PDB file of C-alpha atoms and ligand atoms in Angstrom:
ATOM      1  CA  UNK D 874       0.000   0.000   0.000  1.00 54.00           C
ATOM      2  CA  UNK D 875       1.381   3.417  -0.924  1.00 60.00           C
ATOM      3  CA  UNK D 876       1.706   6.158   1.655  1.00 62.00           C
ATOM      4  CA  UNK D 877      -1.137   8.233   0.289  1.00 64.00           C
ATOM      5  CA  UNK D 878      -3.475   5.253   0.425  1.00 67.00           C
ATOM      6  CA  UNK D 879      -2.516   4.507   4.006  1.00 68.00           C
ATOM      7  CA  UNK D 880      -3.091   8.126   4.979  1.00 71.00           C
ATOM      8  CA  UNK D 881      -6.448   8.147   3.312  1.00 74.00           C
ATOM      9  CA  UNK D 882      -7.639   5.060   5.070  1.00 90.00           C
ATOM     10  CA  UNK D 883      -6.390   6.400   8.409  1.00 87.00           C
ATOM     11  CA  UNK D 884      -8.319   9.609   7.701  1.00 89.00           C
ATOM     12  CA  UNK D 885     -11.472   7.664   6.945  1.00 94.00           C
ATOM     13  CA  UNK D 886     -11.266   5.553  10.068  1.00 97.00           C
ATOM     14  CA  UNK D 887     -13.827   6.478  12.703  1.00 98.00           C
ATOM     15  CA  UNK D 888     -12.795   7.214  16.269  1.00 98.00           C
ATOM     16  CA  UNK D 889     -14.139   6.227  19.621  1.00 98.00           C
ATOM     17  CA  UNK D 890     -14.323   9.365  21.748  1.00 99.00           C
ATOM     18  CA  UNK D 891     -15.235   9.684  25.420  1.00 99.00           C
ATOM     19  CA  UNK D 892     -16.121  12.906  27.243  1.00 98.00           C
ATOM     20  CA  UNK D 893     -16.292  12.425  30.970  1.00 98.00           C
ATOM     21  CA  UNK D 894     -15.647  14.216  34.276  1.00 98.00           C
ATOM     22  CA  UNK D 895     -17.627  16.368  36.703  1.00 97.00           C
ATOM     23  CA  UNK D 896     -17.374  19.672  34.870  1.00 97.00           C
ATOM     24  CA  UNK D 897     -19.857  21.091  32.390  1.00 97.00           C
ATOM     25  CA  UNK D 898     -19.217  20.558  28.699  1.00 98.00           C
ATOM     26  CA  UNK D 899     -19.557  16.854  27.913  1.00 98.00           C
ATOM     27  CA  UNK D 900     -22.824  16.922  26.013  1.00 98.00           C
ATOM     28  CA  UNK D 901     -22.133  20.289  24.432  1.00 98.00           C
ATOM     29  CA  UNK D 902     -18.716  19.091  23.193  1.00 98.00           C
ATOM     30  CA  UNK D 903     -20.426  16.097  21.582  1.00 98.00           C
ATOM     31  CA  UNK D 904     -23.045  18.380  20.039  1.00 98.00           C
ATOM     32  CA  UNK D 905     -20.262  20.598  18.714  1.00 98.00           C
ATOM     33  CA  UNK D 906     -18.952  17.596  16.803  1.00 98.00           C
ATOM     34  CA  UNK D 907     -22.437  16.940  15.449  1.00 98.00           C
ATOM     35  CA  UNK D 908     -22.579  20.545  14.265  1.00 98.00           C
ATOM     36  CA  UNK D 909     -19.173  20.185  12.621  1.00 98.00           C
ATOM     37  CA  UNK D 910     -19.980  16.896  10.882  1.00 98.00           C
ATOM     38  CA  UNK D 911     -23.247  18.334   9.568  1.00 98.00           C
ATOM     39  CA  UNK D 912     -21.185  21.001   7.833  1.00 97.00           C
ATOM     40  CA  UNK D 913     -19.914  18.221   5.555  1.00 97.00           C
ATOM     41  CA  UNK D 914     -23.469  16.956   4.987  1.00 97.00           C
ATOM     42  CA  UNK D 915     -22.754  13.794   6.950  1.00 98.00           C
ATOM     43  CA  UNK D 916     -25.596  11.842   8.454  1.00 98.00           C
ATOM     44  CA  UNK D 917     -25.415  11.992  12.223  1.00 98.00           C
ATOM     45  CA  UNK D 918     -27.358  10.700  15.200  1.00 98.00           C
ATOM     46  CA  UNK D 919     -27.758  11.353  18.905  1.00 98.00           C
ATOM     47  CA  UNK D 920     -29.269   8.915  21.386  1.00 98.00           C
ATOM     48  CA  UNK D 921     -29.888  10.392  24.808  1.00 96.00           C
ATOM     49  CA  UNK D 922     -30.004   7.883  27.635  1.00 95.00           C
ATOM     50  CA  UNK D 923     -31.426  10.410  30.075  1.00 89.00           C
ATOM     51  CA  UNK D 924     -34.397  12.602  29.489  1.00 81.00           C
ATOM     52  CA  UNK D 925     -34.561  15.692  31.636  1.00 73.00           C
ATOM     53  CA  UNK D 926     -37.652  17.693  32.459  1.00 72.00           C
ATOM     54  CA  UNK D 927     -37.169  20.078  29.588  1.00 78.00           C
ATOM     55  CA  UNK D 928     -37.345  19.875  25.833  1.00 89.00           C
ATOM     56  CA  UNK D 929     -33.793  21.062  25.339  1.00 94.00           C
ATOM     57  CA  UNK D 930     -32.564  23.654  22.850  1.00 96.00           C
ATOM     58  CA  UNK D 931     -30.627  20.974  21.011  1.00 96.00           C
ATOM     59  CA  UNK D 932     -33.719  18.827  20.554  1.00 95.00           C
ATOM     60  CA  UNK D 933     -35.700  21.787  19.256  1.00 95.00           C
ATOM     61  CA  UNK D 934     -32.914  22.716  16.872  1.00 95.00           C
ATOM     62  CA  UNK D 935     -32.334  19.158  15.637  1.00 96.00           C
ATOM     63  CA  UNK D 936     -35.974  18.725  14.672  1.00 94.00           C
ATOM     64  CA  UNK D 937     -35.482  21.094  11.718  1.00 95.00           C
ATOM     65  CA  UNK D 938     -32.751  18.985  10.049  1.00 96.00           C
ATOM     66  CA  UNK D 939     -33.313  15.694   8.247  1.00 96.00           C
ATOM     67  CA  UNK D 940     -29.580  14.990   8.401  1.00 97.00           C
ATOM     68  CA  UNK D 941     -29.749  14.392  12.127  1.00 98.00           C
ATOM     69  CA  UNK D 942     -31.675  11.723  13.998  1.00 98.00           C
ATOM     70  CA  UNK D 943     -32.099  12.949  17.530  1.00 97.00           C
ATOM     71  CA  UNK D 944     -33.601  10.403  19.878  1.00 96.00           C
ATOM     72  CA  UNK D 945     -34.279  10.956  23.539  1.00 93.00           C
ATOM     73  CA  UNK D 946     -35.144   7.473  24.693  1.00 90.00           C
ATOM     74  CA  UNK D 947     -34.079   7.296  28.307  1.00 78.00           C
ATOM     75  CA  UNK D 948     -36.393   7.806  31.226  1.00 75.00           C
ATOM     76  CA  UNK D 949     -36.129  10.727  33.648  1.00 65.00           C
ATOM     77  CA  UNK D 950     -33.203  11.203  35.973  1.00 61.00           C
ATOM     78  CA  UNK D 951     -33.044   8.271  38.387  1.00 56.00           C
ATOM     79  CA  UNK D 952     -33.419  10.545  41.372  1.00 59.00           C
ATOM     80  CA  UNK D 953     -36.684  11.827  39.888  1.00 56.00           C
ATOM     81  CA  UNK D 954     -37.827   8.328  39.135  1.00 60.00           C
ATOM     82  CA  UNK D 955     -40.315   6.264  41.066  1.00 67.00           C
ATOM     83  CA  UNK D 956     -39.675   2.976  39.389  1.00 77.00           C
ATOM     84  CA  UNK D 957     -36.171   1.730  38.553  1.00 81.00           C
ATOM     85  CA  UNK D 958     -37.639  -1.156  36.553  1.00 84.00           C
ATOM     86  CA  UNK D 959     -39.102   1.323  34.084  1.00 86.00           C
ATOM     87  CA  UNK D 960     -35.744   3.124  33.918  1.00 87.00           C
ATOM     88  CA  UNK D 961     -34.045  -0.157  33.184  1.00 90.00           C
ATOM     89  CA  UNK D 962     -36.465  -1.038  30.374  1.00 91.00           C
ATOM     90  CA  UNK D 963     -36.018   2.399  28.827  1.00 91.00           C
ATOM     91  CA  UNK D 964     -32.226   2.232  29.084  1.00 93.00           C
ATOM     92  CA  UNK D 965     -32.299  -1.139  27.361  1.00 95.00           C
ATOM     93  CA  UNK D 966     -34.573   0.190  24.640  1.00 95.00           C
ATOM     94  CA  UNK D 967     -32.210   3.141  24.152  1.00 96.00           C
ATOM     95  CA  UNK D 968     -29.315   0.713  23.814  1.00 97.00           C
ATOM     96  CA  UNK D 969     -31.214  -1.540  21.377  1.00 97.00           C
ATOM     97  CA  UNK D 970     -31.829   1.517  19.205  1.00 98.00           C
ATOM     98  CA  UNK D 971     -28.208   2.665  19.516  1.00 98.00           C
ATOM     99  CA  UNK D 972     -27.002  -0.769  18.466  1.00 98.00           C
ATOM    100  CA  UNK D 973     -29.310  -0.685  15.467  1.00 98.00           C
ATOM    101  CA  UNK D 974     -28.010   2.747  14.426  1.00 98.00           C
ATOM    102  CA  UNK D 975     -24.383   1.630  14.900  1.00 98.00           C
ATOM    103  CA  UNK D 976     -24.883  -1.506  12.823  1.00 98.00           C
ATOM    104  CA  UNK D 977     -26.921   0.246  10.108  1.00 98.00           C
ATOM    105  CA  UNK D 978     -23.745   1.630   8.535  1.00 98.00           C
ATOM    106  CA  UNK D 979     -25.682   4.801   7.681  1.00 98.00           C
ATOM    107  CA  UNK D 980     -23.975   7.250   9.995  1.00 98.00           C
ATOM    108  CA  UNK D 981     -20.760   9.208  10.047  1.00 98.00           C
ATOM    109  CA  UNK D 982     -21.119  10.148  13.706  1.00 98.00           C
ATOM    110  CA  UNK D 983     -23.219   8.847  16.580  1.00 99.00           C
ATOM    111  CA  UNK D 984     -23.401  10.345  20.053  1.00 98.00           C
ATOM    112  CA  UNK D 985     -24.486   8.099  22.930  1.00 98.00           C
ATOM    113  CA  UNK D 986     -25.226  10.797  25.446  1.00 98.00           C
ATOM    114  CA  UNK D 987     -25.141   9.913  29.130  1.00 96.00           C
ATOM    115  CA  UNK D 988     -24.674   6.227  28.408  1.00 97.00           C
ATOM    116  CA  UNK D 989     -22.492   5.870  31.518  1.00 97.00           C
ATOM    117  CA  UNK D 990     -25.347   6.177  33.963  1.00 92.00           C
ATOM    118  CA  UNK D 991     -26.767   2.904  32.664  1.00 94.00           C
ATOM    119  CA  UNK D 992     -23.671   1.017  33.836  1.00 95.00           C
ATOM    120  CA  UNK D 993     -23.726   2.613  37.275  1.00 90.00           C
ATOM    121  CA  UNK D 994     -27.185   1.184  37.798  1.00 88.00           C
ATOM    122  CA  UNK D 995     -26.473  -2.147  36.146  1.00 92.00           C
ATOM    123  CA  UNK D 996     -29.084  -1.475  33.451  1.00 93.00           C
ATOM    124  CA  UNK D 997     -26.816  -2.491  30.569  1.00 95.00           C
ATOM    125  CA  UNK D 998     -24.074  -5.029  30.017  1.00 96.00           C
ATOM    126  CA  UNK D 999     -20.776  -3.216  29.625  1.00 98.00           C
ATOM    127  CA  UNK D1000     -19.375  -6.239  27.761  1.00 98.00           C
ATOM    128  CA  UNK D1001     -22.089  -6.054  25.174  1.00 98.00           C
ATOM    129  CA  UNK D1002     -21.504  -2.352  24.621  1.00 98.00           C
ATOM    130  CA  UNK D1003     -17.735  -2.912  24.317  1.00 98.00           C
ATOM    131  CA  UNK D1004     -18.251  -5.717  21.778  1.00 98.00           C
ATOM    132  CA  UNK D1005     -20.701  -3.704  19.692  1.00 98.00           C
ATOM    133  CA  UNK D1006     -18.364  -0.700  19.632  1.00 98.00           C
ATOM    134  CA  UNK D1007     -15.428  -2.924  18.662  1.00 98.00           C
ATOM    135  CA  UNK D1008     -17.329  -4.369  15.727  1.00 98.00           C
ATOM    136  CA  UNK D1009     -18.760  -1.040  14.534  1.00 98.00           C
ATOM    137  CA  UNK D1010     -18.413   0.056  10.891  1.00 98.00           C
ATOM    138  CA  UNK D1011     -14.884   1.225  10.032  1.00 98.00           C
ATOM    139  CA  UNK D1012     -15.791   4.820   9.241  1.00 98.00           C
ATOM    140  CA  UNK D1013     -18.148   5.395  12.141  1.00 98.00           C
ATOM    141  CA  UNK D1014     -17.109   7.787  14.907  1.00 98.00           C
ATOM    142  CA  UNK D1015     -18.900   7.246  18.214  1.00 99.00           C
ATOM    143  CA  UNK D1016     -18.892   9.778  21.041  1.00 99.00           C
ATOM    144  CA  UNK D1017     -19.778   8.571  24.539  1.00 98.00           C
ATOM    145  CA  UNK D1018     -20.596  11.038  27.281  1.00 98.00           C
ATOM    146  CA  UNK D1019     -21.209  10.869  30.994  1.00 98.00           C
ATOM    147  CA  UNK D1020     -19.556  10.960  34.388  1.00 97.00           C
ATOM    148  CA  UNK D1021     -17.728   7.883  35.668  1.00 97.00           C
ATOM    149  CA  UNK D1022     -16.689   6.446  32.334  1.00 98.00           C
ATOM    150  CA  UNK D1023     -15.892   2.731  32.874  1.00 98.00           C
ATOM    151  CA  UNK D1024     -12.205   1.765  32.537  1.00 98.00           C
ATOM    152  CA  UNK D1025     -12.946  -0.668  29.710  1.00 98.00           C
ATOM    153  CA  UNK D1026     -14.304   2.188  27.584  1.00 98.00           C
ATOM    154  CA  UNK D1027     -11.472   4.548  28.524  1.00 98.00           C
ATOM    155  CA  UNK D1028      -8.941   1.916  27.479  1.00 98.00           C
ATOM    156  CA  UNK D1029     -10.691   1.236  24.248  1.00 98.00           C
ATOM    157  CA  UNK D1030     -11.277   4.878  23.253  1.00 98.00           C
ATOM    158  CA  UNK D1031      -8.939   6.724  20.876  1.00 98.00           C
ATOM    159  CA  UNK D1032      -9.643  10.049  22.539  1.00 98.00           C
ATOM    160  CA  UNK D1033     -10.671  10.723  26.121  1.00 98.00           C
ATOM    161  CA  UNK D1034     -11.221  14.174  27.591  1.00 98.00           C
ATOM    162  CA  UNK D1035     -12.113  14.796  31.191  1.00 98.00           C
ATOM    163  CA  UNK D1036     -14.081  17.970  31.899  1.00 98.00           C
ATOM    164  CA  UNK D1037     -12.719  19.145  35.220  1.00 98.00           C
ATOM    165  CA  UNK D1038     -15.019  21.124  37.492  1.00 97.00           C
ATOM    166  CA  UNK D1039     -13.392  24.357  38.595  1.00 97.00           C
ATOM    167  CA  UNK D1040     -16.477  26.491  39.132  1.00 94.00           C
ATOM    168  CA  UNK D1041     -20.151  26.107  38.304  1.00 93.00           C
ATOM    169  CA  UNK D1042     -22.871  28.723  38.918  1.00 92.00           C
ATOM    170  CA  UNK D1043     -25.098  25.975  40.331  1.00 90.00           C
ATOM    171  CA  UNK D1044     -22.840  25.982  43.414  1.00 88.00           C
ATOM    172  CA  UNK D1045     -23.776  29.620  44.005  1.00 88.00           C
ATOM    173  CA  UNK D1046     -27.485  28.993  43.692  1.00 92.00           C
ATOM    174  CA  UNK D1047     -27.834  29.999  40.031  1.00 92.00           C
ATOM    175  CA  UNK D1048     -30.564  27.927  38.381  1.00 93.00           C
ATOM    176  CA  UNK D1049     -30.042  26.019  35.131  1.00 91.00           C
ATOM    177  CA  UNK D1050     -30.510  28.399  32.232  1.00 92.00           C
ATOM    178  CA  UNK D1051     -32.391  27.692  28.983  1.00 94.00           C
ATOM    179  CA  UNK D1052     -30.050  28.120  26.017  1.00 95.00           C
ATOM    180  CA  UNK D1053     -27.004  27.596  28.228  1.00 95.00           C
ATOM    181  CA  UNK D1054     -27.656  24.470  30.261  1.00 93.00           C
ATOM    182  CA  UNK D1055     -30.452  22.850  28.272  1.00 94.00           C
TER     183      UNK D1055
HETATM  184  P1  LIG A2152     -23.593  20.272  29.118  1.00 88.99           P
HETATM  185  O1  LIG A2152     -24.836  19.574  28.641  1.00 88.99           O
HETATM  186  O2  LIG A2152     -23.901  21.675  29.512  1.00 88.99           O
HETATM  187  O3  LIG A2152     -22.436  20.119  28.205  1.00 88.99           O
HETATM  188  P2  LIG A2152     -22.604  18.115  30.732  1.00 88.99           P
HETATM  189  O4  LIG A2152     -23.110  17.204  29.677  1.00 88.99           O
HETATM  190  O5  LIG A2152     -21.129  18.178  30.912  1.00 88.99           O
HETATM  191  O6  LIG A2152     -23.179  19.573  30.500  1.00 88.99           O
HETATM  192  P3  LIG A2152     -24.199  16.676  32.666  1.00 88.99           P
HETATM  193  O7  LIG A2152     -23.534  15.893  33.722  1.00 88.99           O
HETATM  194  O8  LIG A2152     -24.808  15.925  31.531  1.00 88.99           O
HETATM  195  O9  LIG A2152     -23.183  17.795  32.153  1.00 88.99           O
HETATM  196  O10 LIG A2152     -25.264  17.593  33.349  1.00 88.99           O
HETATM  197  C1  LIG A2152     -26.280  18.175  32.625  1.00 88.99           C
HETATM  198  C2  LIG A2152     -26.731  19.472  33.229  1.00 88.99           C
HETATM  199  O11 LIG A2152     -26.115  19.763  34.477  1.00 88.99           O
HETATM  200  C3  LIG A2152     -26.406  20.671  32.362  1.00 88.99           C
HETATM  201  O12 LIG A2152     -27.499  21.530  32.476  1.00 88.99           O
HETATM  202  C4  LIG A2152     -25.199  21.301  32.978  1.00 88.99           C
HETATM  203  O13 LIG A2152     -25.124  22.704  32.828  1.00 88.99           O
HETATM  204  C5  LIG A2152     -25.365  20.953  34.421  1.00 88.99           C
HETATM  205  N1  LIG A2152     -24.048  20.721  35.013  1.00 88.99           N
HETATM  206  C6  LIG A2152     -22.933  20.288  34.413  1.00 88.99           C
HETATM  207  N2  LIG A2152     -21.892  20.241  35.259  1.00 88.99           N
HETATM  208  C7  LIG A2152     -22.372  20.657  36.444  1.00 88.99           C
HETATM  209  C8  LIG A2152     -21.814  20.857  37.758  1.00 88.99           C
HETATM  210  N3  LIG A2152     -20.537  20.596  37.990  1.00 88.99           N
HETATM  211  N4  LIG A2152     -22.628  21.306  38.745  1.00 88.99           N
HETATM  212  C9  LIG A2152     -23.916  21.562  38.505  1.00 88.99           C
HETATM  213  N5  LIG A2152     -24.519  21.406  37.310  1.00 88.99           N
HETATM  214  C10 LIG A2152     -23.766  20.967  36.295  1.00 88.99           C
HETATM  215 MG1  LIG A2153     -24.517  15.731  29.579  1.00 88.99          MG
END
């Protein structure tokens, strides 16, 4: 294989990216990549494993583009939830859909937002997620977000960034702000 061919195939290879840590910026960094990929007319997808109280700005925005499939399939935050069994079912449904999107070979970029919380609660098999990510289409980039990223995913990822909390207005009683936080 000539050098230029090697370079091209390396350029086409998708990455596994993980954004973790306690500071703000994990989901928005992933959405920034979505924004960037859409600039090249790539097909992109987001699966959100947690659904907050609000219809977020990103969900509103995404609904006007056919290039992006934006799915919020998780249940509410666990601390808002009354029934962990329902949360588990919804997490598994979100994973089943994610797996389908990964294996469809239709996407340039997929974001699995807040997938980590499903491992903390034992809702999903980490092994199954690792295997599916390993066998994903060559050109597919997957971004995982969430606090407490499991070691197996950190080891496997090509790129890991930890958002470090230095200051957050929430600590000074500032409420979450539409257009900034959701
Ligand atoms: P963002 O979606 O703004 O990029 P994130 O994905 O890094 O944030 P999450 O852990 O998913 O953070 O939390 C989601 C919500 O909690 C967001 O509204 C975010 O602003 C807020 N948040 C993030 N970090 C903190 C923090 N350290 N203290 C309080 N609230 C936070
Ligand atoms: Mg987030």
